[in-house]
CSV table of C-alpha atoms in Angstrom, one decimal:
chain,number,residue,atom,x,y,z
A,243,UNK,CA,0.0,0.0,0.0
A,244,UNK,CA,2.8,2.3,1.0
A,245,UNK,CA,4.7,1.4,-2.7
A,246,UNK,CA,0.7,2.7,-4.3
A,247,UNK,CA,0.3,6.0,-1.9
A,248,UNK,CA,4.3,7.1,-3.3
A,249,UNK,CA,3.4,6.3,-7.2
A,250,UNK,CA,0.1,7.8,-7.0
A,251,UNK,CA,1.2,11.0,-5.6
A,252,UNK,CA,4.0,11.0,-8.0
A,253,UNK,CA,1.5,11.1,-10.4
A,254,UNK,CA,-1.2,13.4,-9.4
A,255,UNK,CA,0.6,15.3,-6.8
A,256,UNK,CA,-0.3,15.7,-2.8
A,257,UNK,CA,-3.5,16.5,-3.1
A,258,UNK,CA,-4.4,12.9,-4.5
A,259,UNK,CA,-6.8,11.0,-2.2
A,260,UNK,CA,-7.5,7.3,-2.4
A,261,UNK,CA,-11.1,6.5,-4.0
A,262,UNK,CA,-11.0,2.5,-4.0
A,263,UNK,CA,-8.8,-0.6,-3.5
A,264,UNK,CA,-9.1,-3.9,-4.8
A,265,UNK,CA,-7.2,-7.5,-4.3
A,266,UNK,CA,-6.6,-9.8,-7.1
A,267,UNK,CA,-4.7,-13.2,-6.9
A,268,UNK,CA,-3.3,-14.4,-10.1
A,269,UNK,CA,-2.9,-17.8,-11.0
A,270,UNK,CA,1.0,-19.0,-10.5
A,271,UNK,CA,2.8,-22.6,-11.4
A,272,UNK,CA,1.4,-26.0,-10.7
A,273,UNK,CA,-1.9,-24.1,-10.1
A,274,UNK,CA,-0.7,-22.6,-6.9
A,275,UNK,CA,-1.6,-18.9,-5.9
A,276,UNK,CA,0.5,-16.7,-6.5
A,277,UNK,CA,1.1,-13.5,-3.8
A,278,UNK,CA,-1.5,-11.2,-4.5
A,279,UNK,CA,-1.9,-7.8,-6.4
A,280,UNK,CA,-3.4,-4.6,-5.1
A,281,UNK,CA,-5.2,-2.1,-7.4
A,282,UNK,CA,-5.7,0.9,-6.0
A,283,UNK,CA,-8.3,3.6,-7.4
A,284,UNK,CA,-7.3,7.6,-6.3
A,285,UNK,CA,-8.5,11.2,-7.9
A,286,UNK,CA,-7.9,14.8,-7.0
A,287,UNK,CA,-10.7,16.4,-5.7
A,288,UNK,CA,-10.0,20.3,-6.6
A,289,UNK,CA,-9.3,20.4,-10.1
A,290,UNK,CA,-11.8,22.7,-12.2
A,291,UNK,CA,-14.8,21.6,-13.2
A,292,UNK,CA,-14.0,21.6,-17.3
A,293,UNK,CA,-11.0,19.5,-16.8
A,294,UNK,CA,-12.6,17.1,-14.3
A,295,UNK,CA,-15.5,16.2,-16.7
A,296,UNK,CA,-13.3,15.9,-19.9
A,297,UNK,CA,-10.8,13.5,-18.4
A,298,UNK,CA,-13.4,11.8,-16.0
A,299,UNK,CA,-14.6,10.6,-19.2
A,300,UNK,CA,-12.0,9.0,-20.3
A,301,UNK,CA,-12.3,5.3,-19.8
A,302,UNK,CA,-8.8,3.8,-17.7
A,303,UNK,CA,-6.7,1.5,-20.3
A,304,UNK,CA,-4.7,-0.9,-18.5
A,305,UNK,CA,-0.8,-1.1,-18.4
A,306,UNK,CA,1.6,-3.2,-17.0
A,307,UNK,CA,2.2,-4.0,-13.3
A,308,UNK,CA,3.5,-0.8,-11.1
A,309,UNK,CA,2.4,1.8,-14.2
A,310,UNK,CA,0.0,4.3,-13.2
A,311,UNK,CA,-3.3,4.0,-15.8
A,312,UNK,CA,-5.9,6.2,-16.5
A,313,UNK,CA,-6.3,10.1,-16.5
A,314,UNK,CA,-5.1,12.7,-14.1
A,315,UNK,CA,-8.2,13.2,-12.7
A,316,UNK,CA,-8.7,9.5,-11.5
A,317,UNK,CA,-6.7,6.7,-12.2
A,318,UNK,CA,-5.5,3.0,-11.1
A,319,UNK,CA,-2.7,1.9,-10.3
A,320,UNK,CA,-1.3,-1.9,-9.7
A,321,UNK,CA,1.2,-3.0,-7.4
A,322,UNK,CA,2.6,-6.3,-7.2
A,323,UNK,CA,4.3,-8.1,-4.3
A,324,UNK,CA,8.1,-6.8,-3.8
A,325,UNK,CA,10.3,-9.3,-4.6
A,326,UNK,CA,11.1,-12.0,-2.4
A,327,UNK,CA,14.6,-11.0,0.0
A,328,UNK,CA,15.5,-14.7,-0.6
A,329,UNK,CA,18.1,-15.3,-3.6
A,330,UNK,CA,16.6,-17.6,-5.8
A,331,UNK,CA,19.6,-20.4,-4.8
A,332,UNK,CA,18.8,-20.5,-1.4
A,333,UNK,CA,15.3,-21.1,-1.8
A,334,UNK,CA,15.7,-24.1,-4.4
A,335,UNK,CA,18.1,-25.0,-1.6
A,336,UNK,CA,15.7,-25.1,1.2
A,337,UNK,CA,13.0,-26.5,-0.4
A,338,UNK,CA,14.6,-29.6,-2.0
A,339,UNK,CA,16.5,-30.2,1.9
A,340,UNK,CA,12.8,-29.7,3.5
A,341,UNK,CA,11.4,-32.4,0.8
A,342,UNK,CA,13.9,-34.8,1.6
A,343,UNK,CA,13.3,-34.6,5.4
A,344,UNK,CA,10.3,-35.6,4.7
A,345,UNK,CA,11.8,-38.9,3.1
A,346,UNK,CA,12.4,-37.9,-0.5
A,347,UNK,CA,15.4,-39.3,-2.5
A,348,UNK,CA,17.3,-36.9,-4.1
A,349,UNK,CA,16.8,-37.5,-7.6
A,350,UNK,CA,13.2,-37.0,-7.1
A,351,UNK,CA,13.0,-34.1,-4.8
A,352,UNK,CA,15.2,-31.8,-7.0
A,353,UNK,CA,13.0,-31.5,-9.9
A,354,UNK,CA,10.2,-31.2,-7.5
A,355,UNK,CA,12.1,-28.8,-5.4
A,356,UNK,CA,12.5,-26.5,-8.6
A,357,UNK,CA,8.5,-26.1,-9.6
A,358,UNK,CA,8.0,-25.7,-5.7
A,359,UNK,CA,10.6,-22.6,-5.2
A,360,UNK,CA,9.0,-20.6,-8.0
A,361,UNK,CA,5.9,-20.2,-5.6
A,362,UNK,CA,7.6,-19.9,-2.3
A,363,UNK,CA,5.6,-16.7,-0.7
A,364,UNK,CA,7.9,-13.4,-0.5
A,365,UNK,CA,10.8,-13.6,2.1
A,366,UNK,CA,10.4,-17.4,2.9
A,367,UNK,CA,12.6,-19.9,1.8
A,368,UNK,CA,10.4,-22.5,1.3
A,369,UNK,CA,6.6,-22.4,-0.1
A,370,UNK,CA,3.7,-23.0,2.4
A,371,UNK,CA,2.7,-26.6,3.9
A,372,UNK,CA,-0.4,-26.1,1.8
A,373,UNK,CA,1.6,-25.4,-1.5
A,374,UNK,CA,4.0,-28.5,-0.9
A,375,UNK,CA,0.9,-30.9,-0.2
A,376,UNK,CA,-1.0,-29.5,-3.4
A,377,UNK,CA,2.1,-30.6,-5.4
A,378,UNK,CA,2.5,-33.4,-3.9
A,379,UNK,CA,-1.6,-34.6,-4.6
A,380,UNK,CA,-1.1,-33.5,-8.0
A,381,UNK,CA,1.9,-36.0,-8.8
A,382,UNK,CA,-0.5,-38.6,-7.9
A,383,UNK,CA,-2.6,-40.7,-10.9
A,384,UNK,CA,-5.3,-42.5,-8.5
A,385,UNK,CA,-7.3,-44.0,-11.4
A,386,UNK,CA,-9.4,-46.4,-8.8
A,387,UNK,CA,-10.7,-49.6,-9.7
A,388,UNK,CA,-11.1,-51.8,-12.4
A,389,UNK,CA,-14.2,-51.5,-14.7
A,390,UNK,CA,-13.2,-53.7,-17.5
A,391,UNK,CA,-12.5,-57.6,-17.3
A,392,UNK,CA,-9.1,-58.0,-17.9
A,393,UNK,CA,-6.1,-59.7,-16.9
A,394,UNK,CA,-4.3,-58.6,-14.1
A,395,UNK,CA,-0.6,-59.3,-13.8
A,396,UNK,CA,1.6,-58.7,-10.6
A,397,UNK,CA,5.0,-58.4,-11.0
A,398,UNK,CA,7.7,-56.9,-8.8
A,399,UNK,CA,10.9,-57.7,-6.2
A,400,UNK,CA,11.1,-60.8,-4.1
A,401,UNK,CA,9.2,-60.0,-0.9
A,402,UNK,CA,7.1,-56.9,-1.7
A,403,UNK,CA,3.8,-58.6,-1.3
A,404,UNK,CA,2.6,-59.9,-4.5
A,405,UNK,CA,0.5,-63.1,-3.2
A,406,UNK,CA,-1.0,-61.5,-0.5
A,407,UNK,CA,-1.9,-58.4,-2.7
A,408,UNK,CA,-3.6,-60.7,-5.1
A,409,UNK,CA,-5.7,-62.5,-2.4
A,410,UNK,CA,-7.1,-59.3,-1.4
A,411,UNK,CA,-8.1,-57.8,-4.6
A,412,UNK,CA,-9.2,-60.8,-5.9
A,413,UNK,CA,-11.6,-61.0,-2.6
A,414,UNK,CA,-12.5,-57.7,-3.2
A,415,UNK,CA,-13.8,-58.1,-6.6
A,416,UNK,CA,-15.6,-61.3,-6.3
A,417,UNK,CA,-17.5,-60.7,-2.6
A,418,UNK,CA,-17.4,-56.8,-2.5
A,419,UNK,CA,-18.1,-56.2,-6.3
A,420,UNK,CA,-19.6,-59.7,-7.1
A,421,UNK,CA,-17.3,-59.9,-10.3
A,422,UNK,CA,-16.3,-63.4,-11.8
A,423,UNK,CA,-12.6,-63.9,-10.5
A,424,UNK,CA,-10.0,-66.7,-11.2
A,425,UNK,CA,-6.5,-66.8,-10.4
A,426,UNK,CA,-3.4,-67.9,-12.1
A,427,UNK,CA,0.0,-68.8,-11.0
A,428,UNK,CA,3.5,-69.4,-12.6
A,429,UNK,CA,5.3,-69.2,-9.3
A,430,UNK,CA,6.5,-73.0,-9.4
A,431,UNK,CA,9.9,-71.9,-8.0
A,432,UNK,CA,9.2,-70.2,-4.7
A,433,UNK,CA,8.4,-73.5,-2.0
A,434,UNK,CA,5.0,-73.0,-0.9
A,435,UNK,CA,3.8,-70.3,-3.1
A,436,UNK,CA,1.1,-72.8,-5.1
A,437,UNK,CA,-0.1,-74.2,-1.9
A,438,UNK,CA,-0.6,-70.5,-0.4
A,439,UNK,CA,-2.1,-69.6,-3.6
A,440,UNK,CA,-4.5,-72.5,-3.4
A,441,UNK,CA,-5.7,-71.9,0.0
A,442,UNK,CA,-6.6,-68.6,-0.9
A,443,UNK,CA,-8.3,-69.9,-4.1
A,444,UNK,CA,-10.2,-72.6,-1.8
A,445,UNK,CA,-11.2,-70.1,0.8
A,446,UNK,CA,-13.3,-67.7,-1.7
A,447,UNK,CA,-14.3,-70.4,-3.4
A,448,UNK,CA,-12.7,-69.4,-7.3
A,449,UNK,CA,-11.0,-71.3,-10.0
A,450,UNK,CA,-7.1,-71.4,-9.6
A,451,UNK,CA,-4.6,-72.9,-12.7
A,452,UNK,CA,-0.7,-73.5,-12.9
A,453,UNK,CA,0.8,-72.5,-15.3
A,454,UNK,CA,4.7,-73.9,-15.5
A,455,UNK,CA,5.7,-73.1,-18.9
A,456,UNK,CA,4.6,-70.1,-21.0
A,457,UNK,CA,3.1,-72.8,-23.7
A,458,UNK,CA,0.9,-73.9,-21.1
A,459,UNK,CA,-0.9,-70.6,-20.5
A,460,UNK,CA,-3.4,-70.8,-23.6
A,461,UNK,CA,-5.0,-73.9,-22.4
A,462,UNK,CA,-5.0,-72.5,-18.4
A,463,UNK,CA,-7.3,-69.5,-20.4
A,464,UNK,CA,-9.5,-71.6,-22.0
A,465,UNK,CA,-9.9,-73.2,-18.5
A,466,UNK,CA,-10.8,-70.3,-16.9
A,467,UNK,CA,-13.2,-68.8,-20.2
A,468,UNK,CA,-16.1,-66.8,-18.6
A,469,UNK,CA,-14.0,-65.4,-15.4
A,470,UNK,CA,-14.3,-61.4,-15.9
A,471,UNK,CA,-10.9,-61.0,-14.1
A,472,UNK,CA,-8.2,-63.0,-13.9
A,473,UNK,CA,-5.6,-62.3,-11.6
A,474,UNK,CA,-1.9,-63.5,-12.4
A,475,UNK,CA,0.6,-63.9,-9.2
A,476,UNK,CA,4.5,-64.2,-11.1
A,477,UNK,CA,7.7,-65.1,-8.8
A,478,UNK,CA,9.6,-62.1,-7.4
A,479,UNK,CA,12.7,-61.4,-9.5
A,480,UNK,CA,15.4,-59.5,-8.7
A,481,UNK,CA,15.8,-56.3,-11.0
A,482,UNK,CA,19.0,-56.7,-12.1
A,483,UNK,CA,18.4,-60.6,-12.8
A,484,UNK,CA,17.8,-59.5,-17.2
A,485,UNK,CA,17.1,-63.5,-17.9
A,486,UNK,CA,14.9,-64.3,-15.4
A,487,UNK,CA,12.8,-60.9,-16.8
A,488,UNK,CA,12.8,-61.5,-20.2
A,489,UNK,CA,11.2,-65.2,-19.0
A,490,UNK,CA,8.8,-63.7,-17.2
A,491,UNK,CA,8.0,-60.9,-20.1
A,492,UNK,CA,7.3,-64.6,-21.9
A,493,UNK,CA,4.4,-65.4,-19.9
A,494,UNK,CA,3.1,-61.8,-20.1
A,495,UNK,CA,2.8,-61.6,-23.5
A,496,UNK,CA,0.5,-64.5,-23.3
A,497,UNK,CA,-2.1,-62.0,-22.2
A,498,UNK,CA,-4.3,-59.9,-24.6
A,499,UNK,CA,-6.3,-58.2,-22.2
A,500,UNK,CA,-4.0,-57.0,-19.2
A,501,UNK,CA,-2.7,-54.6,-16.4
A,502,UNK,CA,0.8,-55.3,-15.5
A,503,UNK,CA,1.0,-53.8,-12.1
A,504,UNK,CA,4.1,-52.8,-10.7
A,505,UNK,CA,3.8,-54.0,-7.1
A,506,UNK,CA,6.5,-52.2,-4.7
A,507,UNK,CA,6.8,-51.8,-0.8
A,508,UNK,CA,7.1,-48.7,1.3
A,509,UNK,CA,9.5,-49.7,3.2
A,510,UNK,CA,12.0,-49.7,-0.2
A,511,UNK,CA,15.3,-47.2,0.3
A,512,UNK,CA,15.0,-44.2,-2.3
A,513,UNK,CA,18.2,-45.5,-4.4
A,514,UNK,CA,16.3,-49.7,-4.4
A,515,UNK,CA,13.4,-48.0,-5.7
A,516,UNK,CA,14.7,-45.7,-8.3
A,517,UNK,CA,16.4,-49.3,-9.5
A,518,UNK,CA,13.8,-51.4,-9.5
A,519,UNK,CA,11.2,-48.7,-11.2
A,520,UNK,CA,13.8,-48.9,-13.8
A,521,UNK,CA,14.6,-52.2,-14.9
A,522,UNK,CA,11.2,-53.6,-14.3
A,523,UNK,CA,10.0,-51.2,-17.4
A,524,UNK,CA,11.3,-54.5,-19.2
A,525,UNK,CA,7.7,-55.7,-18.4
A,526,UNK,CA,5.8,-52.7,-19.4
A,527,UNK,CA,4.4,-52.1,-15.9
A,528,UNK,CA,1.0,-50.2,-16.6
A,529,UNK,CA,0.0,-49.5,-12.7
A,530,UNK,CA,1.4,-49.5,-9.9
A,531,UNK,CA,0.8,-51.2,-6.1
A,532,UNK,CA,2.1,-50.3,-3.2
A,533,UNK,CA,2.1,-52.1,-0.6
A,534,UNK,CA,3.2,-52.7,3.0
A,535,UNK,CA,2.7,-48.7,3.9
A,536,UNK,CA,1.9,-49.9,7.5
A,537,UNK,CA,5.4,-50.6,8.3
A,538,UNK,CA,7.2,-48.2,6.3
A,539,UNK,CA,8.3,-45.0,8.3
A,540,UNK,CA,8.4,-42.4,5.8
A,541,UNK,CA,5.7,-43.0,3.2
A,542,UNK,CA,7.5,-41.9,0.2
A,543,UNK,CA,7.7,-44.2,-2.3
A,544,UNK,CA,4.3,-43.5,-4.4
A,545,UNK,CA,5.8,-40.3,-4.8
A,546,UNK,CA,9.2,-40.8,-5.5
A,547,UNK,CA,7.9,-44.0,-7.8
A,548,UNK,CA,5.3,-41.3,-10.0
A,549,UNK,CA,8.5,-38.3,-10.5
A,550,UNK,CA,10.8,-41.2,-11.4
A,551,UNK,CA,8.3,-43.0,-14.3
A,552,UNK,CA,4.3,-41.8,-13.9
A,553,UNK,CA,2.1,-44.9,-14.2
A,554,UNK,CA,-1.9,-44.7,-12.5
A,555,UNK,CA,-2.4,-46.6,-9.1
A,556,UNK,CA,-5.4,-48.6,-8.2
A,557,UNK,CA,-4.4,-49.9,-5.0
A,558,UNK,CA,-2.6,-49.9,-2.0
A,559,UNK,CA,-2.1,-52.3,0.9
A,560,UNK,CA,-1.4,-51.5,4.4
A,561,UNK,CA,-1.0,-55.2,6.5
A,562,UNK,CA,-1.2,-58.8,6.3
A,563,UNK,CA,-4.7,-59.6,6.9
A,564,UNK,CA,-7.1,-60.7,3.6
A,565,UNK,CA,-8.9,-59.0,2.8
A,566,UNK,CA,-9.2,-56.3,5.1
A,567,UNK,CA,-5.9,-54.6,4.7
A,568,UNK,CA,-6.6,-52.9,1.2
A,569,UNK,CA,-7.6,-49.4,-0.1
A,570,UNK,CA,-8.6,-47.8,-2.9
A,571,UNK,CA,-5.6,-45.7,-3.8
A,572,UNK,CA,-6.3,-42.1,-3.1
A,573,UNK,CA,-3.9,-39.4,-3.0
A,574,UNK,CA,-5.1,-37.4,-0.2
A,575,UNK,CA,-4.7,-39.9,1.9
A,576,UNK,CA,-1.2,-40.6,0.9
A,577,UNK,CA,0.0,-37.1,1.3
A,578,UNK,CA,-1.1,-36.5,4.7
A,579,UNK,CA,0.5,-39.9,5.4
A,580,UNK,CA,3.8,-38.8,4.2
A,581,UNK,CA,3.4,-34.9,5.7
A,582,UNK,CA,2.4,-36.6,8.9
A,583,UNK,CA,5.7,-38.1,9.3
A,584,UNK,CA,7.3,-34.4,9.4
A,585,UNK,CA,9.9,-34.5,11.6
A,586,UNK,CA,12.4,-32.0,13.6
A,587,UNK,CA,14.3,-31.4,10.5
A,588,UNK,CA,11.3,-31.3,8.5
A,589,UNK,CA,9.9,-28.4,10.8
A,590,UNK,CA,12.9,-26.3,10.8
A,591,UNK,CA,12.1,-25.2,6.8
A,592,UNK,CA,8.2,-25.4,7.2
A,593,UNK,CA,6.9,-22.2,6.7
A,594,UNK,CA,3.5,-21.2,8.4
């Protein structure tokens, strides 16, 4: 206000009085606000009568920030925020340390860091808490459940939960949903895992084939013909084991109708997951899954996964039990879970 009071009287001297103000916010990066933008309205009151209804006339035409528009008699002018104290550096700095103390890697928090200091509010270093949870929601593709029967494939690590996933979506579909399920297995090297895989099969009550060979998957399929969804549980492989992928991307190719999802725990270290997300585009992963955010400390990894290579979620999993322990992926959830875990270090760049 005090930048508007000098350039008004600079243009229509002391005697200038202030008729009207008005607030604008303009629309900045990633949809965020930026600071607003005050337009202020002022006239002299003791000019003579001629001049004042001549140029009192005239209609105001709009120039650019911090120009004074209009006539002498009234006339607008528009003042935008004064530039931010903070040197552009430090705030890129800031924001990408505060986004890793929440539990982001690195290589995903810089680029992330760089959209988010462009809206940092004047004289902070780091944008607001609502700013960096906004971003954060918006790097999220929750695409819910499946409409369509299809096939759907879970591949990922050793470990991550790809069995017990299954169980529960497949649950979900066939009681919840009342959708025609069956389930398919070519985990014959893990000890144990056709056995689980049949109990679970047993339990709900749905069709269950074993497939051991990629040639024996067109007959399994005409086994299972009228089952809207079939769900497909694959051995964990280690990303950097190329064989045992291009085997598995055998048995995937078997499918017409698929979603390969990309199943990957919370608990995974930022560098792991940036490692796995790559290699296992060999499969052409078209979802992901995450699982096992009940014991992960910092819930990161949906995030870190979608900067690193976007793909849609459907699901997430958060314990062992079947099928309780599954949601709907949603991104609001997911960013208060990872904001929640703020911690000292977070706090000391959060900006209120």
């Amino acid at each position: 206000m005090a930048q508007g009071l000098e350039l008004i009287r600079q243009e229509l001297g002391p005697d200038a009085v202030i008729l009207s103000t008005k607030t604008r916010r303009q629309e900045g990066a990633l949809g965020f606000m930026r600071p607003a933008r005050i337009e202020i309205a002022a006239g002299v009151l003791d000019e003579p009568a001629g001049l004042a209804h001549e140029q009192m006339s005239e209609r105001p035409v709009a120039r650019s920030p911090q120009q004074i528009i209009g006539s002498r008699q009234s006339v607008t002018t528009v003042i935008e925020p004064k530039p931010a104290l903070i040197e552009p550096e430090e705030s890129l700095d800031s924001t990408r340390a505060y986004l890793q103390a929440l539990g982001l890697g690195e290589e995903a928090a810089t680029p992330l860091a760089a959209e988010l200091s462009q809206v940092a509010p004047v004289n902070s270093r780091v944008p607001t808490r609502p700013q960096v949870a906004a971003a954060l929601a918006q790097l999220l593709d929750c695409v819910g459940e499946p409409l369509e029967p299809t096939a759907i494939i879970f591949v990922g690590p050793t470990g991550v939960g790809k069995t017990t996933s299954l169980a529960k979506i497949a649950a979900r579909l066939a009681l919840v949903h009342g959708r025609e399920a069956a389930l398919v297995t070519v985990d014959t090297y893990r000890i144990g895992a056709v056995e689980q895989l049949r109990t679970y099969a047993d339990i709900l009550g749905l069709r269950l084939e074993v497939v051991r060979t990629p040639s024996d998957l067109p007959r399994a399929l005409n086994r299972l013909a009228g089952a809207e969804f079939v769900l497909v549980d694959t051995p964990g492989r280690s990303q950097r084991d190329d064989s045992r992928l291009r085997e598995l991307a055998e048995y995937i190719g078997g499918f017409r109708q698929k979603e390969v999802h990309l199943v990957l725990s919370a608990t995974t270290s930022s560098r792991e997951l940036a490692d796995i997300v790559e290699r296992f585009q060999a499969l052409r992963p078209t979802h992901y899954l995450f699982s096992k955010l009940d014991e992960a400390v910092r819930c990161s990894a949906p995030f870190e996964a979608m900067l690193l290579h976007p793909l849609p979620a459907r699901y997430v999993t958060n314990g062992q039990e079947v099928p309780d322990d599954l949601a709907v992926a949603e991104a609001l959830p997911l960013v208060e879970a990872l904001m929640g875990s703020e911690n000292r270090l977070a706090s000391r760049y959060k900006y209120e």
